[in-house]
CSV table of N, CA and C in Angstrom, one decimal:
chain,number,residue,atom,x,y,z
A,29,MET,N,54.5,-57.5,-15.6
A,29,MET,CA,54.1,-56.0,-15.6
A,29,MET,C,53.3,-55.7,-14.7
A,30,THR,N,53.1,-54.6,-14.0
A,30,THR,CA,52.3,-53.9,-13.0
A,30,THR,C,51.0,-53.7,-13.4
A,31,PRO,N,49.6,-53.7,-12.7
A,31,PRO,CA,48.2,-53.7,-13.1
A,31,PRO,C,48.3,-52.3,-13.8
A,32,ARG,N,49.6,-51.2,-13.3
A,32,ARG,CA,49.1,-49.3,-13.7
A,32,ARG,C,49.2,-49.6,-15.1
A,33,ARG,N,50.4,-50.6,-15.3
A,33,ARG,CA,51.0,-50.3,-16.8
A,33,ARG,C,49.9,-51.1,-17.6
A,34,TRP,N,49.4,-52.2,-16.9
A,34,TRP,CA,48.1,-52.7,-17.8
A,34,TRP,C,46.9,-52.3,-17.8
A,35,ARG,N,46.8,-50.6,-17.0
A,35,ARG,CA,45.7,-50.0,-17.1
A,35,ARG,C,46.2,-49.2,-18.5
A,36,VAL,N,47.2,-48.6,-18.2
A,36,VAL,CA,47.6,-47.5,-19.4
A,36,VAL,C,47.9,-48.2,-20.5
A,37,LEU,N,48.3,-49.6,-20.7
A,37,LEU,CA,48.0,-50.4,-21.9
A,37,LEU,C,46.6,-50.6,-22.4
A,38,ALA,N,45.4,-50.6,-21.4
A,38,ALA,CA,44.4,-50.9,-21.7
A,38,ALA,C,44.1,-49.5,-22.7
A,39,VAL,N,44.2,-48.2,-22.1
A,39,VAL,CA,43.5,-47.3,-22.4
A,39,VAL,C,44.0,-47.1,-23.6
A,40,VAL,N,45.5,-47.1,-24.3
A,40,VAL,CA,45.9,-46.6,-25.4
A,40,VAL,C,45.6,-48.4,-26.5
A,41,SER,N,45.1,-48.9,-26.5
A,41,SER,CA,44.5,-49.9,-26.8
A,41,SER,C,42.8,-49.6,-27.1
A,42,ILE,N,42.1,-49.2,-26.6
A,42,ILE,CA,41.2,-48.6,-26.6
A,42,ILE,C,41.2,-47.5,-27.5
A,43,ALA,N,42.2,-46.4,-27.2
A,43,ALA,CA,42.0,-45.3,-28.0
A,43,ALA,C,42.0,-45.5,-29.6
A,44,ALA,N,42.9,-46.5,-29.7
A,44,ALA,CA,43.2,-47.0,-31.0
A,44,ALA,C,42.5,-47.9,-31.5
A,45,VAL,N,41.7,-48.4,-31.2
A,45,VAL,CA,40.8,-49.3,-32.0
A,45,VAL,C,39.5,-48.3,-32.1
A,46,LEU,N,39.4,-47.2,-31.4
A,46,LEU,CA,38.1,-46.3,-31.2
A,46,LEU,C,38.5,-45.2,-32.5
A,47,ALA,N,39.9,-44.9,-32.6
A,47,ALA,CA,40.4,-43.8,-33.6
A,47,ALA,C,40.3,-44.6,-34.7
A,48,GLY,N,40.8,-46.0,-35.0
A,48,GLY,CA,40.2,-46.8,-36.2
A,48,GLY,C,39.3,-47.0,-36.8
A,49,SER,N,38.4,-47.3,-35.7
A,49,SER,CA,36.9,-47.6,-36.3
A,49,SER,C,36.1,-46.1,-36.7
A,50,LEU,N,36.3,-45.3,-36.4
A,50,LEU,CA,35.7,-43.9,-36.1
A,50,LEU,C,36.0,-42.9,-36.8
A,51,ALA,N,37.0,-43.2,-37.5
A,51,ALA,CA,37.7,-42.3,-38.2
A,51,ALA,C,37.1,-42.0,-39.6
A,52,PRO,N,36.4,-41.1,-40.0
A,52,PRO,CA,35.8,-40.9,-40.9
A,52,PRO,C,36.1,-41.2,-42.2
A,53,GLY,N,35.3,-42.2,-43.2
A,53,GLY,CA,35.7,-42.3,-44.5
A,53,GLY,C,36.8,-43.1,-44.2
A,54,ALA,N,37.4,-43.5,-43.1
A,54,ALA,CA,38.3,-44.5,-43.6
A,54,ALA,C,38.0,-46.1,-43.4
A,55,THR,N,38.5,-46.9,-44.5
A,55,THR,CA,38.0,-48.3,-45.2
A,55,THR,C,39.2,-49.1,-45.0
A,56,ALA,N,38.7,-50.3,-44.8
A,56,ALA,CA,39.4,-51.1,-45.0
A,56,ALA,C,39.3,-52.1,-47.0
A,57,GLY,N,39.1,-51.0,-47.5
A,57,GLY,CA,38.9,-51.1,-49.2
A,57,GLY,C,40.2,-52.0,-49.7
A,58,GLY,N,41.4,-51.3,-49.4
A,58,GLY,CA,42.8,-51.2,-49.9
A,58,GLY,C,43.3,-53.1,-49.3
A,59,LEU,N,42.5,-53.3,-48.5
A,59,LEU,CA,43.0,-54.6,-47.6
A,59,LEU,C,42.4,-56.2,-48.4
A,60,PRO,N,43.5,-57.1,-48.3
A,60,PRO,CA,43.5,-58.1,-48.7
A,60,PRO,C,41.5,-58.8,-48.3
A,61,ALA,N,41.4,-59.8,-48.8
A,61,ALA,CA,39.8,-60.3,-48.1
A,61,ALA,C,40.3,-61.0,-46.8
A,62,GLY,N,39.4,-60.4,-45.6
A,62,GLY,CA,39.9,-61.0,-44.4
A,62,GLY,C,40.7,-60.6,-43.5
A,63,VAL,N,41.6,-59.6,-43.9
A,63,VAL,CA,42.6,-58.9,-43.2
A,63,VAL,C,42.0,-57.8,-42.4
A,64,ASP,N,41.2,-57.2,-42.3
A,64,ASP,CA,40.4,-56.7,-41.5
A,64,ASP,C,39.9,-56.9,-40.6
A,65,LYS,N,38.9,-58.7,-40.4
A,65,LYS,CA,38.7,-59.2,-39.7
A,65,LYS,C,39.5,-59.5,-38.6
A,66,PHE,N,40.5,-59.7,-39.2
A,66,PHE,CA,41.8,-60.0,-38.5
A,66,PHE,C,42.4,-59.1,-37.5
A,67,LEU,N,42.5,-57.9,-38.6
A,67,LEU,CA,42.5,-56.8,-37.6
A,67,LEU,C,41.9,-56.5,-36.4
A,68,HIS,N,40.2,-57.1,-36.5
A,68,HIS,CA,39.4,-56.2,-35.6
A,68,HIS,C,39.6,-57.3,-34.6
A,69,ALA,N,40.1,-58.6,-34.6
A,69,ALA,CA,40.0,-59.5,-33.7
A,69,ALA,C,41.4,-59.2,-33.2
A,70,ALA,N,42.7,-58.9,-33.5
A,70,ALA,CA,43.9,-58.7,-33.1
A,70,ALA,C,43.4,-57.2,-32.0
A,71,GLY,N,43.3,-56.0,-32.2
A,71,GLY,CA,42.6,-55.2,-31.4
A,71,GLY,C,41.7,-55.3,-30.4
A,72,TYR,N,40.7,-56.0,-30.2
A,72,TYR,CA,40.0,-56.5,-29.2
A,72,TYR,C,40.5,-57.5,-28.6
A,73,ALA,N,41.0,-58.8,-29.1
A,73,ALA,CA,42.0,-59.4,-28.4
A,73,ALA,C,43.3,-59.0,-27.3
A,74,MET,N,43.8,-57.3,-27.6
A,74,MET,CA,44.4,-56.6,-27.2
A,74,MET,C,44.2,-56.0,-25.8
A,75,ILE,N,42.5,-55.6,-25.9
A,75,ILE,CA,41.9,-55.0,-25.2
A,75,ILE,C,41.4,-55.7,-24.1
A,76,ALA,N,40.8,-56.7,-24.4
A,76,ALA,CA,40.6,-58.0,-23.6
A,76,ALA,C,41.5,-58.6,-22.3
A,77,LEU,N,42.9,-58.5,-23.3
A,77,LEU,CA,44.1,-58.8,-22.6
A,77,LEU,C,44.5,-57.8,-21.8
A,78,SER,N,44.3,-56.4,-22.1
A,78,SER,CA,45.3,-55.4,-21.1
A,78,SER,C,43.9,-55.3,-19.7
A,79,LEU,N,42.6,-55.5,-20.2
A,79,LEU,CA,41.7,-55.3,-19.3
A,79,LEU,C,41.8,-56.2,-18.0
A,80,ALA,N,42.4,-57.7,-18.6
A,80,ALA,CA,42.4,-58.8,-18.0
A,80,ALA,C,43.5,-58.3,-16.9
A,81,GLY,N,44.8,-58.1,-17.5
A,81,GLY,CA,45.9,-57.7,-17.1
A,81,GLY,C,45.2,-56.7,-15.3
A,82,ALA,N,44.9,-55.0,-16.0
A,82,ALA,CA,44.3,-54.5,-15.2
A,82,ALA,C,43.9,-54.9,-13.9
A,83,GLN,N,43.2,-55.9,-14.4
A,83,GLN,CA,42.2,-56.3,-12.9
A,83,GLN,C,42.8,-57.3,-12.6
A,84,ARG,N,44.2,-58.2,-13.1
A,84,ARG,CA,44.3,-59.2,-12.7
A,84,ARG,C,43.5,-60.0,-12.4
A,85,ALA,N,42.8,-60.1,-13.3
A,85,ALA,CA,41.2,-61.5,-13.0
A,85,ALA,C,42.4,-62.7,-13.0
A,86,GLU,N,41.3,-63.6,-12.2
A,86,GLU,CA,41.9,-64.5,-11.4
A,86,GLU,C,40.5,-65.4,-11.9
A,87,THR,N,39.2,-65.5,-12.0
A,87,THR,CA,38.4,-66.4,-12.0
A,87,THR,C,37.2,-66.1,-13.8
A,88,GLY,N,37.3,-67.5,-14.0
A,88,GLY,CA,36.1,-67.2,-14.9
A,88,GLY,C,35.2,-66.4,-15.0
A,89,ARG,N,34.5,-65.8,-13.8
A,89,ARG,CA,33.5,-65.0,-14.3
A,89,ARG,C,33.9,-63.6,-14.3
A,90,THR,N,35.1,-63.0,-13.8
A,90,THR,CA,35.7,-61.8,-14.5
A,90,THR,C,36.1,-61.9,-15.7
A,91,LEU,N,37.0,-63.0,-16.3
A,91,LEU,CA,37.4,-63.1,-17.6
A,91,LEU,C,36.0,-62.9,-18.6
A,92,VAL,N,34.7,-64.0,-18.6
A,92,VAL,CA,33.6,-63.6,-19.0
A,92,VAL,C,33.3,-62.4,-19.0
A,93,SER,N,33.1,-61.5,-17.7
A,93,SER,CA,32.6,-60.3,-17.9
A,93,SER,C,33.8,-59.3,-18.5
A,94,ILE,N,34.8,-59.3,-18.4
A,94,ILE,CA,36.1,-58.8,-19.5
A,94,ILE,C,35.6,-58.8,-20.8
A,95,VAL,N,35.6,-60.5,-21.4
A,95,VAL,CA,35.2,-60.7,-22.7
A,95,VAL,C,33.4,-60.3,-22.9
A,96,LEU,N,32.3,-59.7,-22.4
A,96,LEU,CA,31.4,-59.0,-22.3
A,96,LEU,C,31.1,-57.7,-23.0
A,97,ALA,N,32.5,-57.5,-21.9
A,97,ALA,CA,32.2,-56.2,-21.9
A,97,ALA,C,33.1,-55.3,-22.9
A,98,THR,N,34.4,-56.3,-23.6
A,98,THR,CA,35.0,-56.0,-24.6
A,98,THR,C,34.2,-56.0,-26.2
A,99,ALA,N,33.7,-57.0,-25.9
A,99,ALA,CA,32.1,-57.2,-27.0
A,99,ALA,C,31.4,-56.4,-27.6
A,100,LEU,N,31.0,-55.9,-25.9
A,100,LEU,CA,29.9,-54.9,-26.3
A,100,LEU,C,30.2,-53.8,-26.5
A,101,LEU,N,31.8,-52.8,-26.3
A,101,LEU,CA,32.4,-52.1,-26.9
A,101,LEU,C,32.2,-52.3,-28.1
A,102,GLY,N,32.7,-53.2,-29.2
A,102,GLY,CA,32.3,-53.5,-30.5
A,102,GLY,C,31.1,-53.3,-31.1
A,103,VAL,N,30.2,-53.9,-30.4
A,103,VAL,CA,28.2,-53.6,-30.6
A,103,VAL,C,28.6,-52.0,-31.2
A,104,GLY,N,28.5,-51.4,-29.8
A,104,GLY,CA,28.4,-49.9,-29.3
A,104,GLY,C,29.3,-49.2,-31.1
A,105,ILE,N,31.0,-49.8,-30.9
A,105,ILE,CA,31.4,-48.8,-32.4
A,105,ILE,C,30.8,-49.0,-33.3
A,106,GLU,N,30.8,-50.0,-33.8
A,106,GLU,CA,29.8,-50.7,-35.2
A,106,GLU,C,28.0,-49.8,-35.3
A,107,VAL,N,27.6,-49.7,-34.1
A,107,VAL,CA,26.4,-49.0,-34.3
A,107,VAL,C,26.4,-47.4,-34.5
A,108,VAL,N,27.5,-47.1,-34.2
A,108,VAL,CA,28.3,-45.8,-34.2
A,108,VAL,C,28.4,-45.4,-35.9
A,109,GLN,N,29.3,-46.5,-36.3
A,109,GLN,CA,30.2,-46.0,-36.9
A,109,GLN,C,29.4,-45.1,-38.6
A,110,PRO,N,27.9,-45.6,-39.1
A,110,PRO,CA,27.0,-45.1,-39.7
A,110,PRO,C,27.0,-43.6,-39.9
A,111,LEU,N,27.1,-43.2,-38.4
A,111,LEU,CA,26.8,-41.4,-38.3
A,111,LEU,C,28.2,-40.9,-38.6
A,112,VAL,N,29.5,-41.8,-39.2
A,112,VAL,CA,30.6,-41.2,-39.4
A,112,VAL,C,31.1,-41.3,-41.0
A,113,GLY,N,29.6,-42.3,-41.3
A,113,GLY,CA,30.4,-42.5,-42.7
A,113,GLY,C,31.0,-43.6,-43.2
A,114,ARG,N,31.1,-44.6,-42.2
A,114,ARG,CA,31.4,-45.7,-41.8
A,114,ARG,C,30.0,-47.0,-42.4
A,115,THR,N,30.4,-48.1,-42.6
A,115,THR,CA,29.5,-48.9,-43.1
A,115,THR,C,29.4,-50.0,-41.2
A,116,ALA,N,28.3,-50.3,-40.8
A,116,ALA,CA,28.3,-51.0,-39.9
A,116,ALA,C,28.6,-52.7,-40.0
A,117,SER,N,29.2,-53.9,-40.0
A,117,SER,CA,29.1,-55.2,-40.1
A,117,SER,C,29.0,-56.3,-39.0
A,118,LEU,N,28.1,-57.4,-39.0
A,118,LEU,CA,27.4,-57.9,-38.4
A,118,LEU,C,29.1,-59.1,-38.1
A,119,LEU,N,29.6,-59.2,-39.0
A,119,LEU,CA,30.9,-60.0,-39.2
A,119,LEU,C,32.0,-59.1,-38.4
A,120,ASP,N,32.0,-57.8,-38.6
A,120,ASP,CA,33.1,-57.1,-37.6
A,120,ASP,C,32.9,-57.6,-36.1
A,121,ALA,N,31.5,-57.8,-35.8
A,121,ALA,CA,31.2,-58.1,-34.6
A,121,ALA,C,31.3,-59.0,-34.0
A,122,VAL,N,31.6,-59.9,-35.1
A,122,VAL,CA,31.5,-61.1,-34.6
A,122,VAL,C,33.3,-61.7,-34.1
A,123,ALA,N,34.0,-60.8,-35.3
A,123,ALA,CA,35.6,-60.9,-35.2
A,123,ALA,C,35.7,-60.3,-33.9
A,124,ASN,N,35.0,-58.9,-33.5
A,124,ASN,CA,35.6,-58.3,-32.3
A,124,ASN,C,35.4,-59.8,-30.9
A,125,LEU,N,34.2,-59.8,-31.0
A,125,LEU,CA,34.1,-61.4,-29.7
A,125,LEU,C,35.1,-62.1,-30.0
A,126,LEU,N,35.2,-62.6,-31.1
A,126,LEU,CA,36.3,-64.1,-31.4
A,126,LEU,C,37.6,-63.3,-30.5
A,127,GLY,N,38.4,-62.1,-31.0
A,127,GLY,CA,39.5,-61.4,-30.7
A,127,GLY,C,39.1,-61.5,-29.1
A,128,ALA,N,38.0,-61.3,-28.5
A,128,ALA,CA,37.9,-60.4,-27.0
A,128,ALA,C,38.2,-61.8,-26.4
A,129,THR,N,37.6,-62.9,-26.8
A,129,THR,CA,37.8,-64.2,-26.3
A,129,THR,C,39.0,-65.0,-26.1
A,130,ALA,N,40.0,-64.5,-27.1
A,130,ALA,CA,41.0,-64.8,-27.2
A,130,ALA,C,41.9,-64.3,-27.1
A,131,GLY,N,41.9,-62.9,-26.3
A,131,GLY,CA,42.9,-62.1,-25.4
A,131,GLY,C,42.2,-62.7,-24.1
A,132,ALA,N,41.0,-63.1,-23.4
A,132,ALA,CA,41.2,-63.6,-22.6
A,132,ALA,C,41.3,-64.5,-21.9
A,133,PHE,N,41.4,-65.5,-23.3
A,133,PHE,CA,41.9,-66.8,-23.5
A,133,PHE,C,43.6,-66.6,-23.0
A,134,GLY,N,44.3,-65.9,-23.5
A,134,GLY,CA,46.1,-65.2,-23.4
A,134,GLY,C,45.9,-65.0,-22.5
A,135,TRP,N,44.8,-64.7,-21.4
A,135,TRP,CA,45.4,-63.9,-20.0
A,135,TRP,C,45.8,-65.2,-18.9
A,136,TRP,N,44.5,-65.8,-19.5
A,136,TRP,CA,43.6,-67.6,-18.3
A,136,TRP,C,44.9,-68.1,-18.5
A,137,VAL,N,45.1,-68.5,-20.0
A,137,VAL,CA,46.8,-69.2,-20.1
A,137,VAL,C,48.1,-68.7,-19.1
A,138,ARG,N,48.3,-67.5,-19.2
A,138,ARG,CA,49.3,-66.9,-18.7
A,138,ARG,C,49.3,-67.0,-17.4
A,139,THR,N,48.5,-66.5,-16.8
A,139,THR,CA,48.4,-67.1,-15.2
A,139,THR,C,48.0,-68.1,-14.9
A,140,ASN,N,47.8,-69.3,-15.5
A,140,ASN,CA,47.2,-70.8,-15.0
A,140,ASN,C,48.4,-71.7,-15.3
């Protein structure tokens, strides 16, 4: 995939996570226990993977930066959620970090 397509995928991934995370009143209440954490991890893995692809990340330092930036996006969203009637969750933030790590690791495996 070209860097341009990776960038488009990154924008789409971030937009999807933002929409799902900041929709007023939307909750994971109807999901079985733990499924929402899986969805958090999957969304942030996709963000980190697409950012790594867009950057053609080649070094561990770049991948760590992508993981940290992606996780900080997640923390920012968790902080804002109470403003739209949602509940912030430390476990969600941890799932975001683990997902971002998995996405960056996926890129590393793909390129090495």
